[in-house]
Short mmCIF file of C-alpha atoms and ligand atoms in Angstrom, two decimals:
data_model
loop_
_atom_site.label_atom_id
_atom_site.label_comp_id
_atom_site.label_asym_id
_atom_site.label_seq_id
_atom_site.Cartn_x
_atom_site.Cartn_y
_atom_site.Cartn_z
CA MET A 1 22.56 -33.59 -11.02
CA PRO A 2 19.56 -35.85 -10.37
CA TRP A 3 16.82 -35.29 -12.99
CA PHE A 4 14.20 -34.19 -10.45
CA ARG A 5 16.46 -31.40 -9.27
CA VAL A 6 16.89 -30.20 -12.83
CA VAL A 7 13.11 -30.30 -13.29
CA ARG A 8 12.52 -28.46 -10.02
CA ILE A 9 15.04 -25.71 -10.75
CA THR A 10 13.75 -25.31 -14.32
CA LEU A 11 10.19 -25.04 -13.04
CA LEU A 12 11.13 -22.44 -10.45
CA LEU A 13 13.02 -20.43 -13.06
CA LEU A 14 10.04 -20.56 -15.39
CA ILE A 15 7.78 -19.34 -12.58
CA PHE A 16 10.14 -16.46 -11.82
CA VAL A 17 10.29 -15.45 -15.49
CA GLY A 18 6.50 -15.73 -15.80
CA VAL A 19 5.91 -13.63 -12.70
CA ALA A 20 8.45 -11.03 -13.84
CA PHE A 21 6.75 -10.74 -17.24
CA TYR A 22 3.30 -10.48 -15.66
CA SER A 23 4.56 -7.80 -13.22
CA LYS A 24 5.94 -5.75 -16.07
CA THR A 25 2.62 -5.78 -17.96
CA GLN A 26 0.80 -5.03 -14.71
CA ARG A 27 3.14 -2.12 -13.99
CA LEU A 28 2.71 -0.60 -17.46
CA LYS A 29 -1.08 -0.89 -17.30
CA SER A 30 -1.42 0.27 -13.72
CA ARG A 31 0.80 3.33 -14.18
CA SER A 32 -0.69 4.64 -17.41
CA TRP A 33 -3.43 6.52 -15.47
CA SER A 34 -5.64 6.74 -18.54
CA GLU A 35 -8.57 5.32 -16.59
CA PRO A 36 -9.21 4.79 -12.88
CA LEU A 37 -7.34 1.99 -11.13
CA GLU A 38 -9.53 -0.25 -9.08
CA ALA A 39 -8.47 -0.88 -5.46
CA VAL A 40 -10.25 -3.43 -3.29
CA VAL A 41 -9.95 -3.73 0.49
CA TYR A 42 -10.35 -7.32 1.69
CA PRO A 43 -10.95 -7.29 5.45
CA ILE A 44 -9.46 -10.05 7.58
CA ASN A 45 -10.19 -10.64 11.26
CA GLY A 46 -6.64 -10.39 12.60
CA GLU A 47 -7.38 -11.90 16.01
CA GLY A 48 -10.45 -14.04 15.46
CA SER A 49 -12.45 -11.96 17.95
CA PRO A 50 -16.22 -11.36 17.78
CA LEU A 51 -15.67 -7.63 18.37
CA ILE A 52 -13.54 -7.36 15.23
CA GLU A 53 -16.05 -9.49 13.37
CA ARG A 54 -18.81 -7.01 14.23
CA TYR A 55 -16.62 -4.10 13.18
CA ILE A 56 -15.84 -5.75 9.84
CA ASP A 57 -19.55 -6.42 9.28
CA SER A 58 -20.24 -2.71 9.82
CA LEU A 59 -17.81 -1.62 7.06
CA ASP A 60 -19.01 -0.28 3.73
CA ASP A 61 -17.54 1.65 0.78
CA GLU A 62 -18.29 4.93 2.57
CA VAL A 63 -15.59 4.20 5.18
CA PHE A 64 -12.95 4.45 2.44
CA ALA A 65 -14.53 7.38 0.56
CA GLU A 66 -11.92 9.86 1.82
CA ILE A 67 -9.22 7.78 0.09
CA ASP A 68 -10.99 8.34 -3.26
CA GLU A 69 -11.36 12.00 -2.36
CA PHE A 70 -7.64 12.26 -1.56
CA PHE A 71 -6.62 10.73 -4.90
CA ARG A 72 -9.16 12.84 -6.78
CA ARG A 73 -7.84 16.06 -5.23
CA GLU A 74 -4.17 15.19 -5.72
CA GLY A 75 -4.82 13.81 -9.23
CA GLU A 76 -6.43 17.11 -10.23
CA TYR A 77 -3.42 19.00 -8.89
CA TYR A 78 -1.12 16.97 -11.14
CA ASN A 79 -3.55 16.97 -14.12
CA VAL A 80 -3.90 13.19 -14.16
CA SER A 81 -6.30 12.20 -16.96
CA ALA A 82 -8.03 9.45 -14.95
CA SER A 83 -10.51 11.06 -12.56
CA PRO A 84 -10.56 9.77 -9.94
CA PRO A 85 -7.18 8.09 -10.50
CA ILE A 86 -8.12 5.37 -8.00
CA LYS A 87 -11.53 3.97 -7.15
CA ILE A 88 -11.55 2.07 -3.88
CA SER A 89 -14.21 -0.36 -2.71
CA LEU A 90 -14.82 -2.94 -0.02
CA GLY A 91 -14.37 -6.56 -1.06
CA PRO A 92 -15.57 -9.71 0.68
CA LYS A 93 -14.26 -10.67 4.10
CA LEU A 94 -11.56 -13.35 3.93
CA ASN A 95 -11.25 -16.12 6.47
CA GLU A 96 -7.73 -17.14 5.46
CA HIS A 97 -4.58 -15.25 6.37
CA PRO A 98 -1.81 -14.50 3.88
CA PRO A 99 1.58 -16.17 4.53
CA VAL A 100 3.39 -14.42 7.41
CA SER A 101 5.50 -11.61 5.98
CA PRO A 102 9.30 -11.78 6.39
CA LYS A 103 11.05 -9.63 9.01
CA PRO A 104 12.50 -6.37 7.65
CA ASP A 105 16.05 -7.81 8.01
CA ALA A 106 15.25 -11.07 6.17
CA ASN A 107 17.55 -11.97 3.29
CA ILE A 108 16.60 -11.30 -0.29
CA LEU A 109 15.89 -14.96 -1.13
CA ALA A 110 13.52 -15.33 1.83
CA ILE A 111 11.72 -12.16 0.73
CA ALA A 112 11.49 -13.36 -2.91
CA TRP A 113 10.17 -16.75 -1.80
CA TRP A 114 7.59 -15.11 0.46
CA GLY A 115 6.60 -12.79 -2.42
CA LEU A 116 5.85 -15.81 -4.61
CA ARG A 117 3.86 -17.56 -1.88
CA PHE A 118 1.92 -14.37 -1.17
CA ARG A 119 1.06 -13.93 -4.86
CA TYR A 120 -0.06 -17.52 -5.08
CA TRP A 121 -2.14 -17.10 -1.93
CA ALA A 122 -3.74 -13.91 -3.35
CA TYR A 123 -4.42 -15.71 -6.63
CA ARG A 124 -6.18 -18.56 -4.81
CA HIS A 125 -8.29 -16.39 -2.52
CA THR A 126 -9.10 -13.53 -4.87
CA PRO A 127 -8.89 -15.24 -8.27
CA ASP A 128 -6.90 -13.58 -11.00
CA ASP A 129 -8.51 -12.44 -14.19
CA GLU A 130 -7.96 -9.78 -16.82
CA SER A 131 -8.88 -6.99 -14.37
CA ASN A 132 -6.00 -7.89 -12.05
CA LEU A 133 -3.67 -6.09 -14.42
CA ARG A 134 -5.33 -2.95 -13.09
CA ARG A 135 -6.66 -3.98 -9.70
CA ILE A 136 -4.85 -3.30 -6.44
CA ARG A 137 -5.66 -5.80 -3.70
CA ILE A 138 -5.28 -4.59 -0.13
CA PHE A 139 -5.51 -7.32 2.48
CA THR A 140 -6.44 -5.52 5.68
CA HIS A 141 -6.01 -7.25 9.02
CA TYR A 142 -8.12 -5.62 11.70
CA HIS A 143 -6.95 -5.72 15.31
CA GLU A 144 -8.57 -4.76 18.61
CA VAL A 145 -7.63 -1.37 19.99
CA GLN A 146 -5.56 -1.53 23.17
CA PRO A 147 -3.49 1.24 24.74
CA GLU A 148 0.18 1.06 23.73
CA LYS A 149 -0.53 -1.77 21.34
CA LYS A 150 1.85 -1.75 18.40
CA LEU A 151 0.67 -3.24 15.14
CA GLN A 152 2.84 -5.22 12.78
CA HIS A 153 4.22 -3.23 9.88
CA SER A 154 1.96 -2.81 6.90
CA LEU A 155 3.55 -3.32 3.52
CA GLY A 156 2.79 -2.67 -0.12
CA LEU A 157 4.63 -4.69 -2.75
CA ASP A 158 6.32 -2.60 -5.39
CA LYS A 159 5.41 -5.33 -7.86
CA GLY A 160 2.18 -7.26 -8.06
CA LEU A 161 -0.35 -4.61 -6.96
CA LEU A 162 -0.69 -6.29 -3.57
CA ALA A 163 -0.56 -4.83 -0.08
CA ILE A 164 -0.95 -6.04 3.49
CA VAL A 165 -2.31 -3.51 5.96
CA HIS A 166 -2.64 -3.80 9.75
CA ALA A 167 -5.39 -1.55 11.07
CA PHE A 168 -7.45 -0.98 14.21
CA ALA A 169 -11.05 -2.17 14.31
CA SER A 170 -12.49 1.11 15.55
CA GLU A 171 -14.50 3.90 14.02
CA ARG A 172 -12.23 6.44 15.75
CA GLN A 173 -9.20 4.94 13.98
CA GLN A 174 -10.71 4.99 10.50
CA ALA A 175 -9.10 8.26 9.42
CA GLN A 176 -5.66 6.88 10.44
CA ASN A 177 -6.38 3.51 8.82
CA ASN A 178 -7.16 5.37 5.59
CA ILE A 179 -3.76 7.09 5.71
CA VAL A 180 -2.05 3.70 6.03
CA ILE A 181 -4.14 2.23 3.19
CA ALA A 182 -3.39 5.19 0.87
CA HIS A 183 0.34 4.96 1.75
CA GLU A 184 0.59 1.21 1.08
CA LEU A 185 -1.51 1.55 -2.04
CA LEU A 186 1.00 4.08 -3.38
CA HIS A 187 3.85 1.61 -2.76
CA THR A 188 2.13 -0.84 -5.12
CA VAL A 189 2.33 1.70 -7.96
CA GLY A 190 5.98 2.57 -7.34
CA ALA A 191 6.16 5.16 -4.53
CA THR A 192 9.00 4.86 -1.99
CA ASP A 193 9.09 5.74 1.71
CA LYS A 194 10.19 9.25 2.62
CA TYR A 195 11.02 8.89 6.31
CA ASP A 196 14.28 8.02 8.04
CA LYS A 197 15.06 5.14 10.40
CA ASN A 198 13.54 7.07 13.31
CA GLY A 199 10.33 7.60 11.39
CA GLU A 200 11.02 11.31 10.79
CA PRO A 201 10.18 12.82 7.38
CA ILE A 202 13.25 13.24 5.17
CA PHE A 203 13.88 16.75 3.85
CA PRO A 204 12.94 17.82 1.20
CA HIS A 205 10.90 15.00 -0.40
CA GLY A 206 9.17 13.88 2.81
CA TYR A 207 7.87 17.43 3.40
CA ALA A 208 4.55 18.73 2.05
CA GLY A 209 5.95 22.28 1.89
CA PRO A 210 9.75 22.05 1.64
CA GLU A 211 9.85 25.61 0.26
CA HIS A 212 7.88 27.16 3.14
CA GLN A 213 9.46 30.05 5.07
CA PRO A 214 9.73 29.56 7.96
CA LEU A 215 10.11 25.83 7.38
CA TYR A 216 8.65 24.82 10.77
CA PRO A 217 6.08 23.95 11.83
CA GLN A 218 4.68 22.39 8.65
CA SER A 219 0.89 22.14 8.44
CA ARG A 220 0.57 19.06 6.24
CA ALA A 221 2.25 15.71 5.63
CA GLU A 222 3.69 14.14 2.50
CA ILE A 223 1.82 10.84 2.24
CA MET A 224 4.96 8.66 1.93
CA ALA A 225 6.27 10.16 5.20
CA ALA A 226 2.76 10.44 6.70
CA ARG A 227 4.00 12.72 9.50
CA ILE A 228 3.86 16.51 9.81
CA PRO A 229 7.32 17.96 10.62
CA LEU A 230 7.23 20.32 13.63
CA SER A 231 10.98 20.87 13.90
CA ASN A 232 14.03 19.22 12.37
CA ASN A 233 13.73 16.29 14.78
CA SER A 234 10.07 16.12 15.76
CA SER A 235 6.84 15.50 13.94
CA ARG A 236 3.31 14.32 14.51
CA MET A 237 1.12 11.83 12.67
CA ALA A 238 -1.37 13.47 10.30
CA ASP A 239 -4.96 13.31 11.62
CA SER A 240 -6.48 12.33 8.31
CA LEU A 241 -5.87 12.34 4.56
CA LYS A 242 -7.15 15.93 4.52
CA GLN A 243 -3.77 16.87 6.02
CA CYS A 244 -1.79 14.80 3.49
CA ILE A 245 -0.56 15.58 -0.01
CA ILE A 246 1.35 13.74 -2.72
CA GLY A 247 4.71 15.48 -3.09
CA GLU A 248 6.51 15.95 -6.40
CA LYS A 249 9.00 13.14 -5.85
CA THR A 250 6.18 10.66 -5.13
CA ALA A 251 4.24 12.02 -8.12
CA GLN A 252 7.28 11.26 -10.32
CA GLU A 253 7.63 7.75 -8.90
CA ILE A 254 4.03 6.88 -9.70
CA ASN A 255 4.24 8.43 -13.17
CA TRP A 256 2.00 11.42 -12.45
CA LEU A 257 4.77 13.88 -13.16
CA LYS A 258 7.58 13.73 -15.70
CA PRO A 259 10.95 14.11 -13.97
CA GLU A 260 12.08 16.94 -16.30
CA SER A 261 9.05 19.10 -15.50
CA ALA A 262 9.72 18.84 -11.76
CA ASN A 263 12.16 20.77 -9.64
ZN1 LIG B 1 5.86 2.67 3.45
#
């Protein structure tokens, strides 16, 4: 094998090992919940339009306050020692876009390679320091509102405390944007999705009240399903985080609840 190939492969392996080690430390620190985790929303103008620019300039911490409120309320329910468990704030606007995320059906190598590039990009644009072991970075692309417009999928990495969110640049969409941010944020600390391939909440873990009699209609949504079940094959999006809860399965995944003490 030519020497430069050996060097290149060795270097890549070292990077993978380094990243894996860093992720492990980050995961331990971020899921101890002994003090609040910091989450920062970095707005990005998704379409380069002046309208979005104005919307981004109008943002402040207050816009995300209901996310803190949601985590405070749910944290109290599960007796989490950090109160609030998560403290969210608005970070500076970014002019660069993260590397384009892979399609859901991309192969595992393509996803791993993108993950590395995304981490490197995040490191360059929001420099790493000690606090990044406990800081969740949410890169939020804002888009103009248009009827029937579908946004790209948002995603939260289950390692690295990084998320990419696609949101609408509109005050009327803020409550929905906050649901998406809270959902992706939970992915970064280990929560998994609780909806099926049609987007319907999976029983029982995707239900806020799986024990309710009668079961339908439900009045609230489990945050990792984000939809309120109305019957066994229909549901509606929650209006705001006030209608969402963190279910027991999600609470276990993020280390808020010990598996043996749950049903
Ligand atoms: Zn999800």
